[in-house]
Short mmCIF file of N, CA and C in Angstrom, two decimals:
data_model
loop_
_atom_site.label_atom_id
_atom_site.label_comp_id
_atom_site.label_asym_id
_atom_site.label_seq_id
_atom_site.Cartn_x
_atom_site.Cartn_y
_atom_site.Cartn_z
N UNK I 1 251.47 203.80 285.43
CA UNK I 1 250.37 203.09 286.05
C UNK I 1 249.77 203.98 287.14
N UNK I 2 248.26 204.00 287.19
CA UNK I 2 247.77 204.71 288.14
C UNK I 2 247.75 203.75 289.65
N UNK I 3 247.57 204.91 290.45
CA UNK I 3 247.42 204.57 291.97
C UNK I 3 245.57 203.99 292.16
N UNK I 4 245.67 202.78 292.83
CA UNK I 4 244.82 202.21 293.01
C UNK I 4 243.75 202.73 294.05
N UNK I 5 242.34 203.35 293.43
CA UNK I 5 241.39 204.11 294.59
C UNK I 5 240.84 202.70 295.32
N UNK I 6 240.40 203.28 296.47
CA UNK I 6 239.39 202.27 297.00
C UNK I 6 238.22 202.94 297.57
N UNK I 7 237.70 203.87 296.65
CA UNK I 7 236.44 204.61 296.92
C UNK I 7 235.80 205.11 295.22
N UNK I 8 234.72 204.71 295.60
CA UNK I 8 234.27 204.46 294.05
C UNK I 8 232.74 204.81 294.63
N UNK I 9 231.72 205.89 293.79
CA UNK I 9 230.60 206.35 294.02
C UNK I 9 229.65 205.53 293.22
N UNK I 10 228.42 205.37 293.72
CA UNK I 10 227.67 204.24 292.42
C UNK I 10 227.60 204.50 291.12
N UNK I 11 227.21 206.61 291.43
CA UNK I 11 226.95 206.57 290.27
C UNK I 11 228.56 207.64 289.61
N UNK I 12 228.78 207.95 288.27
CA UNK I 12 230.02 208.82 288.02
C UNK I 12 230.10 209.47 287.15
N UNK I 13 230.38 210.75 287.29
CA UNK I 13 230.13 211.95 286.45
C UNK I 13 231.49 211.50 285.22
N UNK I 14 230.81 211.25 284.08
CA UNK I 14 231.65 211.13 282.74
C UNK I 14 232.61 212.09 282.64
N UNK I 15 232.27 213.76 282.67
CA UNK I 15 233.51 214.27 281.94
C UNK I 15 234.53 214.57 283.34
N UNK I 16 234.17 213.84 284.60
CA UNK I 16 235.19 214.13 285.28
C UNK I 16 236.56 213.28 284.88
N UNK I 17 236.56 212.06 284.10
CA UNK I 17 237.46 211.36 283.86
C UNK I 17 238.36 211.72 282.37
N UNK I 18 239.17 211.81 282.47
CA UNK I 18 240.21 212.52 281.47
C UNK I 18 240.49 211.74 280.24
N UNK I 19 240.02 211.79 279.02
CA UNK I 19 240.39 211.04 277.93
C UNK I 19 241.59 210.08 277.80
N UNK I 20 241.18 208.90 277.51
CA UNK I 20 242.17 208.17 277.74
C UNK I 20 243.00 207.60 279.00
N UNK I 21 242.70 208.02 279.90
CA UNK I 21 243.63 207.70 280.79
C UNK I 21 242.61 206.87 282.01
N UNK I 22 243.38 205.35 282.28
CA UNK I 22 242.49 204.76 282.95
C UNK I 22 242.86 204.29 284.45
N UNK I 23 241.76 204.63 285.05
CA UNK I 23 241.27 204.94 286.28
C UNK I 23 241.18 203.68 286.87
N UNK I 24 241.83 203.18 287.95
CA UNK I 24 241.88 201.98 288.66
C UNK I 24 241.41 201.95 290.24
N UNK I 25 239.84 201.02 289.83
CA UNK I 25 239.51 200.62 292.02
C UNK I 25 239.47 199.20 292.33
N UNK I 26 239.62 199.19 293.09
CA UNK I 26 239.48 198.27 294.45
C UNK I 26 238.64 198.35 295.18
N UNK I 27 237.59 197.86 295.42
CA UNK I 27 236.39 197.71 296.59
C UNK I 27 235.83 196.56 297.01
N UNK I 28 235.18 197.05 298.16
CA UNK I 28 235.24 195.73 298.94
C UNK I 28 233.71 196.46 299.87
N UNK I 29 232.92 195.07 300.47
CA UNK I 29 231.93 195.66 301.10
C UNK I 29 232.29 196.71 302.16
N UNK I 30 233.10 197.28 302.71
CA UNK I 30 233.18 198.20 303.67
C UNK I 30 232.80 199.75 302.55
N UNK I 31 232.83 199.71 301.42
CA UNK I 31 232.19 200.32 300.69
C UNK I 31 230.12 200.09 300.43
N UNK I 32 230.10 201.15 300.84
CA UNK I 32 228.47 201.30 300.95
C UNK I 32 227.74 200.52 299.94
N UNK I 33 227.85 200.80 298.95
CA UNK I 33 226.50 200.44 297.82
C UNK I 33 227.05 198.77 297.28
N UNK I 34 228.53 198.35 297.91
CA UNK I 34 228.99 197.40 297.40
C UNK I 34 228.25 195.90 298.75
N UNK I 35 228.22 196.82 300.01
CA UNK I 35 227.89 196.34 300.96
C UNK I 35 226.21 196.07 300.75
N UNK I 36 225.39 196.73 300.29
CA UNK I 36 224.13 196.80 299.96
C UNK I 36 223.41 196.47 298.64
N UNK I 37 224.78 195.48 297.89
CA UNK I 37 224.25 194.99 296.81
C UNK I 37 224.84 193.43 297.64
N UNK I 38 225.51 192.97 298.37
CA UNK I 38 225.55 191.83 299.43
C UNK I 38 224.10 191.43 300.38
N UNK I 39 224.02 192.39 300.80
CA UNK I 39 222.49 192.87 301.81
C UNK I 39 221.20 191.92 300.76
N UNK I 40 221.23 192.66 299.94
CA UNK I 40 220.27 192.20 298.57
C UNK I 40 220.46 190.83 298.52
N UNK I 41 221.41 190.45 298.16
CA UNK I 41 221.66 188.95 298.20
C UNK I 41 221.41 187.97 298.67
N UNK I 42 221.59 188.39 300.44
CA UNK I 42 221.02 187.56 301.20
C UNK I 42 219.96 187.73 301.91
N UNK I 43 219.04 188.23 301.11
CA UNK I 43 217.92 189.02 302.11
C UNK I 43 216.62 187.97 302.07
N UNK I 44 216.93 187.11 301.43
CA UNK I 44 216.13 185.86 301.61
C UNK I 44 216.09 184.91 302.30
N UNK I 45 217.57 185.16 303.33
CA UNK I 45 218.57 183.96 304.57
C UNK I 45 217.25 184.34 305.76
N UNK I 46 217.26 182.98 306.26
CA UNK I 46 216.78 183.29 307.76
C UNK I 46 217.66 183.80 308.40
N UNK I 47 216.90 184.69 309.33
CA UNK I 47 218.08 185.39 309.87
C UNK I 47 218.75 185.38 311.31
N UNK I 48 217.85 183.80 311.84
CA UNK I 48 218.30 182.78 312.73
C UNK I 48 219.62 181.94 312.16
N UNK I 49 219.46 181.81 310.74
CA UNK I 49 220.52 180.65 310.79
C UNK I 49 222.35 181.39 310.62
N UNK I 50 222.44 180.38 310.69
CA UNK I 50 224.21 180.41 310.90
C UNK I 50 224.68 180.45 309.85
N UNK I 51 226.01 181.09 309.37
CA UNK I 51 226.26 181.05 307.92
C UNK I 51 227.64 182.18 308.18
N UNK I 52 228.17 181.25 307.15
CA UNK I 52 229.73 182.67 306.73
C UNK I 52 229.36 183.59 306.46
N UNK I 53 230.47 184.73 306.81
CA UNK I 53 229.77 186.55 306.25
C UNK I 53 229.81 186.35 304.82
N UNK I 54 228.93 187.24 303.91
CA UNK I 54 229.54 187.17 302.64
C UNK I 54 230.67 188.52 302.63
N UNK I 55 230.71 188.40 301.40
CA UNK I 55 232.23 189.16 300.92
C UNK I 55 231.91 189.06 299.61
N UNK I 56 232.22 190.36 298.92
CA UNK I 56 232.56 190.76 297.68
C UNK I 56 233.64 191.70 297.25
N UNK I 57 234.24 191.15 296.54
CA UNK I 57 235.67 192.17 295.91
C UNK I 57 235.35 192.50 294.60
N UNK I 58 235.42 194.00 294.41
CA UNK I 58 235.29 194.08 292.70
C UNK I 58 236.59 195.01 292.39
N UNK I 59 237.70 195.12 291.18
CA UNK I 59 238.30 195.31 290.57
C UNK I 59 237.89 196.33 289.45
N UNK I 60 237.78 197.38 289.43
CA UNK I 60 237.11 197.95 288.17
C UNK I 60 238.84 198.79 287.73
N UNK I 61 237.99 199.27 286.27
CA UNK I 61 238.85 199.97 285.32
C UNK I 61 238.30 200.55 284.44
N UNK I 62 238.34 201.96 285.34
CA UNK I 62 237.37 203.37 283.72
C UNK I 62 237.90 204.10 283.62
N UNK I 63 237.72 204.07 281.97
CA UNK I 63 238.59 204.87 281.09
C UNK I 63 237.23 205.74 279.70
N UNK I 64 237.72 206.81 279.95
CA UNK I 64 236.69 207.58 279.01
C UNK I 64 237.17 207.32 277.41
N UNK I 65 236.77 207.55 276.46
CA UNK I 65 237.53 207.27 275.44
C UNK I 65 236.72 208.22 274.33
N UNK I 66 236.76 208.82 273.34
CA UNK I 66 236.23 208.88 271.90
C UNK I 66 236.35 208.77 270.63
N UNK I 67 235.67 208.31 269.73
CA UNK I 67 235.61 208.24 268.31
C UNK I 67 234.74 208.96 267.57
N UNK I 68 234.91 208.63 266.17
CA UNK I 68 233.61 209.12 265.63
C UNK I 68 232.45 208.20 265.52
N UNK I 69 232.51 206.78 265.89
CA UNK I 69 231.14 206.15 265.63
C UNK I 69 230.74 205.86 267.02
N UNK I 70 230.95 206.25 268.42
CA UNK I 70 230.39 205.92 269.44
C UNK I 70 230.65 207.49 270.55
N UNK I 71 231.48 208.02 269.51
CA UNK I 71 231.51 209.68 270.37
C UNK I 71 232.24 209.52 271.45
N UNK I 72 231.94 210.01 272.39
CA UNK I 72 232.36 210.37 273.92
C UNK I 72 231.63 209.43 274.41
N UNK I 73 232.80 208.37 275.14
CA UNK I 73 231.95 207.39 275.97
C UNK I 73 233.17 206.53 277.42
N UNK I 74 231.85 205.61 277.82
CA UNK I 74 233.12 205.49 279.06
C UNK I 74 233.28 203.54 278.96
N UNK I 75 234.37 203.29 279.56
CA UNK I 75 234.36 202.08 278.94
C UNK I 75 234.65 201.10 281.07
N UNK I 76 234.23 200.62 281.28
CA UNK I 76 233.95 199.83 282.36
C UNK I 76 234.27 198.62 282.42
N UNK I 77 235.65 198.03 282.87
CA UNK I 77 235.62 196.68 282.66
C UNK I 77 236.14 196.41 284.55
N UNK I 78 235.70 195.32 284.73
CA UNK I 78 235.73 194.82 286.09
C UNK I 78 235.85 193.29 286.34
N UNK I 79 236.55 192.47 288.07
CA UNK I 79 236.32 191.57 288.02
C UNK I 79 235.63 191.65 289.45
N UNK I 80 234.51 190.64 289.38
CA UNK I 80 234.04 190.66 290.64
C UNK I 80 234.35 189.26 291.17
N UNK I 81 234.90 188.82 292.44
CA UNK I 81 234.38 187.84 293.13
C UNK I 81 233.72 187.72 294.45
N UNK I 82 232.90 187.10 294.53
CA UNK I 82 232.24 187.33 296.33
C UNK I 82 231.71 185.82 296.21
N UNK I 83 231.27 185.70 297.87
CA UNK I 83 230.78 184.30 297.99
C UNK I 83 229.53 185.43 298.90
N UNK I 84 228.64 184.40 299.03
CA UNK I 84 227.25 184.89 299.88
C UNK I 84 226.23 183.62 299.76
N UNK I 85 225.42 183.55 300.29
CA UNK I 85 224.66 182.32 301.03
C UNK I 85 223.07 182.48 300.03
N UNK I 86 222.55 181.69 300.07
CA UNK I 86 220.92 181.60 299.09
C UNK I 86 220.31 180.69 299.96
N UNK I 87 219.07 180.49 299.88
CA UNK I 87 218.17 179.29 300.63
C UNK I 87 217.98 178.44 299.74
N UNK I 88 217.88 176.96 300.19
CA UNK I 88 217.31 175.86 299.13
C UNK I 88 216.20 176.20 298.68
N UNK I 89 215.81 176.16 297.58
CA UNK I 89 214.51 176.25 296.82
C UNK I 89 213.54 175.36 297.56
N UNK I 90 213.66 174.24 298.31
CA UNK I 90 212.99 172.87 299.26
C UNK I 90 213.22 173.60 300.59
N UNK I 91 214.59 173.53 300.92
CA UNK I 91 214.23 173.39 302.69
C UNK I 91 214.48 175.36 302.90
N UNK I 92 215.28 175.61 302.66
CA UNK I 92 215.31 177.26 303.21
C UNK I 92 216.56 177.11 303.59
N UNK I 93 217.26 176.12 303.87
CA UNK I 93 218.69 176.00 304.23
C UNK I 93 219.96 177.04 303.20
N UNK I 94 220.74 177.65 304.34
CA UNK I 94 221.57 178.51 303.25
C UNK I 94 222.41 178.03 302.77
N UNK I 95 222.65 177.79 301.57
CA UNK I 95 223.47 177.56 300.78
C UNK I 95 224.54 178.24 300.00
N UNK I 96 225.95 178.08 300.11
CA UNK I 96 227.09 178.76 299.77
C UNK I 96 226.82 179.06 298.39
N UNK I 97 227.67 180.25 297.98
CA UNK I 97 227.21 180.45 296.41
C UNK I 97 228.64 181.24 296.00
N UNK I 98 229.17 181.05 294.85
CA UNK I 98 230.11 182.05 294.46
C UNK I 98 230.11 182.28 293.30
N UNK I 99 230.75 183.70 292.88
CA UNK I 99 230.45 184.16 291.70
C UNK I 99 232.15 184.66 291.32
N UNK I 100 232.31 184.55 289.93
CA UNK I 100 233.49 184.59 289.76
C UNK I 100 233.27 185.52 288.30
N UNK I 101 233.57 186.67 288.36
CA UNK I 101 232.60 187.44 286.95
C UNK I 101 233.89 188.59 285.94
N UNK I 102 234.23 188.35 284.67
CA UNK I 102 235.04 189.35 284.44
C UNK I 102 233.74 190.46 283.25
N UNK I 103 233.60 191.71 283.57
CA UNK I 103 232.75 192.24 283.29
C UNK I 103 233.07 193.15 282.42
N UNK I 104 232.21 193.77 281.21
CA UNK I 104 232.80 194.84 280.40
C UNK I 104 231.08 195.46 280.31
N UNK I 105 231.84 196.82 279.83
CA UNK I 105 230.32 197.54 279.60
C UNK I 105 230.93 199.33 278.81
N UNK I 106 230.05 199.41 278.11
CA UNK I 106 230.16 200.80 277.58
C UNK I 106 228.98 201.80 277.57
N UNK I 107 229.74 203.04 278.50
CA UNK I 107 228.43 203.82 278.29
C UNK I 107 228.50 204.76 277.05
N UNK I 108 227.26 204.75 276.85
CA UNK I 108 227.16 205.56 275.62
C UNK I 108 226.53 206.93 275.78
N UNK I 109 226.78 208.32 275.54
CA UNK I 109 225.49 209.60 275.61
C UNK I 109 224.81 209.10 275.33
N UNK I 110 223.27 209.64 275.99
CA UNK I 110 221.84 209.37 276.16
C UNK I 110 221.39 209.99 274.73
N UNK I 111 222.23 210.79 274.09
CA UNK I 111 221.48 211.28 272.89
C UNK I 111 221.50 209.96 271.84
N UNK I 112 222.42 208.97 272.10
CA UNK I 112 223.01 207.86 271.17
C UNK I 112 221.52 206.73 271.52
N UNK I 113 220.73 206.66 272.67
CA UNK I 113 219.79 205.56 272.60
C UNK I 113 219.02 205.77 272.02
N UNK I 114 218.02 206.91 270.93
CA UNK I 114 217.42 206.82 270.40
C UNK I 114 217.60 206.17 268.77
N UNK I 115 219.11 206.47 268.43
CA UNK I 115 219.51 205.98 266.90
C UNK I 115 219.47 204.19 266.78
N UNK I 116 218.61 204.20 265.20
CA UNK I 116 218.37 202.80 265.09
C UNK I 116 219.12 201.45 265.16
N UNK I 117 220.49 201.90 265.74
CA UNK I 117 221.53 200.68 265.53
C UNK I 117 221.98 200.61 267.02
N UNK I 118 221.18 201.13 268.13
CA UNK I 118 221.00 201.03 269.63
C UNK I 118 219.83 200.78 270.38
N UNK I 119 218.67 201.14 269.52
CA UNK I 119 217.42 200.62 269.72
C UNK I 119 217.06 199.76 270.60
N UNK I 120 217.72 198.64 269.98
CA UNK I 120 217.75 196.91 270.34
C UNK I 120 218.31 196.08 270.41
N UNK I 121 219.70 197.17 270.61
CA UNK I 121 220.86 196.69 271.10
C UNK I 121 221.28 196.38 272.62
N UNK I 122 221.83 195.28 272.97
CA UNK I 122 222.19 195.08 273.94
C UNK I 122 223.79 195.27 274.22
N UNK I 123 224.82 194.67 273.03
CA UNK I 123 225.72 195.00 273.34
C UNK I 123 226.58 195.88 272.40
N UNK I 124 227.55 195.94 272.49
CA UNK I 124 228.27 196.93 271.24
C UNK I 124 229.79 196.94 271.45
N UNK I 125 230.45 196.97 269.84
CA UNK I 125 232.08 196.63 270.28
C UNK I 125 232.61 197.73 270.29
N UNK I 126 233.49 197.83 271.26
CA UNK I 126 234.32 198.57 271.90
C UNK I 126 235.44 198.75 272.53
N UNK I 127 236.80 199.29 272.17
CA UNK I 127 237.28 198.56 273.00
C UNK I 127 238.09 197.79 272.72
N UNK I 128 237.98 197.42 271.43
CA UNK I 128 238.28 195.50 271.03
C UNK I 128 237.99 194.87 271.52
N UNK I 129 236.69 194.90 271.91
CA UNK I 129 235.64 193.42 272.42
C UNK I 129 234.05 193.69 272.29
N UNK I 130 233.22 192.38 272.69
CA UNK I 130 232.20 192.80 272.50
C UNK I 130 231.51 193.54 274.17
N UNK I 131 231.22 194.33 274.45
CA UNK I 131 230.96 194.66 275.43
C UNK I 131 229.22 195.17 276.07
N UNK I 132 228.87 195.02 277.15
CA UNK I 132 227.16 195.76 276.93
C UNK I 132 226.63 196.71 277.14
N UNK I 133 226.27 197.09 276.45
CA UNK I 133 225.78 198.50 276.10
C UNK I 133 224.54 199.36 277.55
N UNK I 134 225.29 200.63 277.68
CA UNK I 134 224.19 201.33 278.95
C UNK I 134 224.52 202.65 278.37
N UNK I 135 223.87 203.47 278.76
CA UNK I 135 223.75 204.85 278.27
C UNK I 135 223.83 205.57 279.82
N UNK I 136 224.77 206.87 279.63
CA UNK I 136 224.44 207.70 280.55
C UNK I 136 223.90 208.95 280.39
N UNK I 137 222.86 209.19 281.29
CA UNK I 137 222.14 209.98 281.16
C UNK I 137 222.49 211.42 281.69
N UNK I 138 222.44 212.91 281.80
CA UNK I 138 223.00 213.86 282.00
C UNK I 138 224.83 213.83 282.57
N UNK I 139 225.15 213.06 282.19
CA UNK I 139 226.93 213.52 282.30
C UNK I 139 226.84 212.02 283.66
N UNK I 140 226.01 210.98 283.55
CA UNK I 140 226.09 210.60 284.68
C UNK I 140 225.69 209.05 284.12
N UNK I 141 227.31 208.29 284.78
CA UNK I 141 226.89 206.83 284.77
C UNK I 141 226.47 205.92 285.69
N UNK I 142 225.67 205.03 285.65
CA UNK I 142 225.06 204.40 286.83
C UNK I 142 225.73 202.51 287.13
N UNK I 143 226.86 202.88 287.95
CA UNK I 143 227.66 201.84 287.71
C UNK I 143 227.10 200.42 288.71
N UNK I 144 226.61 200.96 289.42
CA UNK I 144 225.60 200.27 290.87
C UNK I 144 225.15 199.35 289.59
N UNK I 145 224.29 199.94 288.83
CA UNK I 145 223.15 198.93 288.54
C UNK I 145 223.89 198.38 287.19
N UNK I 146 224.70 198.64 286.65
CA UNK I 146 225.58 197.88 286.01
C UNK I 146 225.80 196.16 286.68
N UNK I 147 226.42 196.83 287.66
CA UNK I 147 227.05 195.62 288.29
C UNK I 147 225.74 194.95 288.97
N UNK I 148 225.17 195.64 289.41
CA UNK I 148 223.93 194.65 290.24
C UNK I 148 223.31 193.76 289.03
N UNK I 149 223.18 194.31 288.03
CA UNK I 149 222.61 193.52 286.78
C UNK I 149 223.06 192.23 286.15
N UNK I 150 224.79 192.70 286.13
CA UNK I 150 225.40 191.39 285.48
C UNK I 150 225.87 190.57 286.78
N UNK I 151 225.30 190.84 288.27
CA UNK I 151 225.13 189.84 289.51
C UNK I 151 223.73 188.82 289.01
N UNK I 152 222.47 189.77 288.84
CA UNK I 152 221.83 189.06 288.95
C UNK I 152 221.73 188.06 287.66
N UNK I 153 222.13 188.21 286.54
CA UNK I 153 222.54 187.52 285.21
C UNK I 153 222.73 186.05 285.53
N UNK I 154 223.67 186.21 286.58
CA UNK I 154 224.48 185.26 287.15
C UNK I 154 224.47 184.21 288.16
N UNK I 155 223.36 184.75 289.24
CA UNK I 155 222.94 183.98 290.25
C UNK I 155 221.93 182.80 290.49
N UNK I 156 222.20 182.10 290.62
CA UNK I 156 221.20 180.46 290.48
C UNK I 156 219.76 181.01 291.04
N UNK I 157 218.59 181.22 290.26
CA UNK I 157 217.69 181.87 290.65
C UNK I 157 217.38 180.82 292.42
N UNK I 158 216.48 179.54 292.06
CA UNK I 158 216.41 178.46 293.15
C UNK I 158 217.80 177.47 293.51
N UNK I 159 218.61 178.00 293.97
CA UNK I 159 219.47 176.70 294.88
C UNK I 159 218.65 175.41 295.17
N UNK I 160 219.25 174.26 294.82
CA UNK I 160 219.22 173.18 295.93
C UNK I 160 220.70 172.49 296.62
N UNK I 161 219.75 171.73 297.92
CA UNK I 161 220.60 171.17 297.90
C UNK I 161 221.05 170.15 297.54
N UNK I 162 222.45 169.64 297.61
CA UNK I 162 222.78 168.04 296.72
C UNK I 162 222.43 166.90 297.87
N UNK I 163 221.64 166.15 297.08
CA UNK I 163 220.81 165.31 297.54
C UNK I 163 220.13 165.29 298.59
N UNK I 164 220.10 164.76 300.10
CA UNK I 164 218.90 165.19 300.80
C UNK I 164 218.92 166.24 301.72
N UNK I 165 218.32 167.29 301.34
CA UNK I 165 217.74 168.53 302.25
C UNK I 165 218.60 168.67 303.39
N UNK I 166 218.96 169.53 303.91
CA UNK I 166 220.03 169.09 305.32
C UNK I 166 218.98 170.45 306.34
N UNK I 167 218.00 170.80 306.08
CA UNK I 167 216.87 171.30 307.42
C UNK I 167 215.87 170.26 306.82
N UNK I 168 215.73 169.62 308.32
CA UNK I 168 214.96 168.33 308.49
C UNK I 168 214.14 169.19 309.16
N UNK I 169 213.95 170.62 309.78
CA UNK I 169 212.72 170.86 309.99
C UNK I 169 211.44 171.06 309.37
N UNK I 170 211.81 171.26 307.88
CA UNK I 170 210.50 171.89 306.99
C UNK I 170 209.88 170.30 306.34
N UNK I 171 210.52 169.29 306.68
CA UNK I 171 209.67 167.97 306.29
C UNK I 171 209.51 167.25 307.15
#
């Protein structure tokens, strides 16, 4: 079993990771881009009101792998949980939110997105599962927007609140 990192770059050079052998992090917002995909989140909060910090923990696990029908590729599976605050869609009041996410993803070489069975593909099995498909482009995966993606997948676009409004100032 590998030793658990807790420094993880957004983006990650593919052939630095060694065939087969899988790579274990731990992060937490005191990590930069993990802290600034939180930022994002709540960047709609007044920034008068009162509210818990958010927090996000993600769990990842990459492992490079190859075959002959998907080549040299990297395989990304993660769990994220965080809580962070949204405004009511009505009053602006922040509202608690949590996300509870187990994530998979495969990158594929950039030479692989032009062939017709990736086209218009979204996901692809891998792995032994079905997983979603991203391509990296010069030796380089973009794991930030991985994860920022299957956040936003996930997040209640308008919050309300349950039943009546609790800022009695905006009515």
């Amino acid at each position: 079993m590998s030793k658990i990192q807790t420094s993880l770059e957004p983006t990650v050079t593919v052939p630095k990771y060694a065939l087969d052998i899988i790579e274990e992090y731990e992060l937490d917002k005191t990590t930069p881009w993990i802290n600034e995909l939180l930022v994002e989140l709540e960047e709609e909060n007044d920034d008068e009101a009162e509210f818990s910090p958010a927090d996000m923990i993600l769990k990842a696990q990459i492992s490079r792998k190859t075959n002959t029908l998907l080549k040299d590729y990297l395989v990304v599976k993660a769990q994220l949980k965080t809580h962070f605050h949204l405004p009511c869609g009505r009053c602006l009041y922040p509202l608690p939110q949590e996300l509870d996410l187990d994530l998979a993803a495969t990158f594929l070489h950039e030479t692989q997105e032009k062939l017709p069975e990736y086209i218009e593909a979204t996901t692809v099995y891998a792995d032994g599962q079905e997983m979603e498909l991203y391509f990296y482009h010069k030796g380089v995966a973009d794991i930030k927007e991985f994860i920022h993606e299957q956040i936003y997948i996930e997040v209640t676009p308008f919050p309300r609140c349950d039943g009546e409004c609790k800022n009695p100032v905006l009515f």
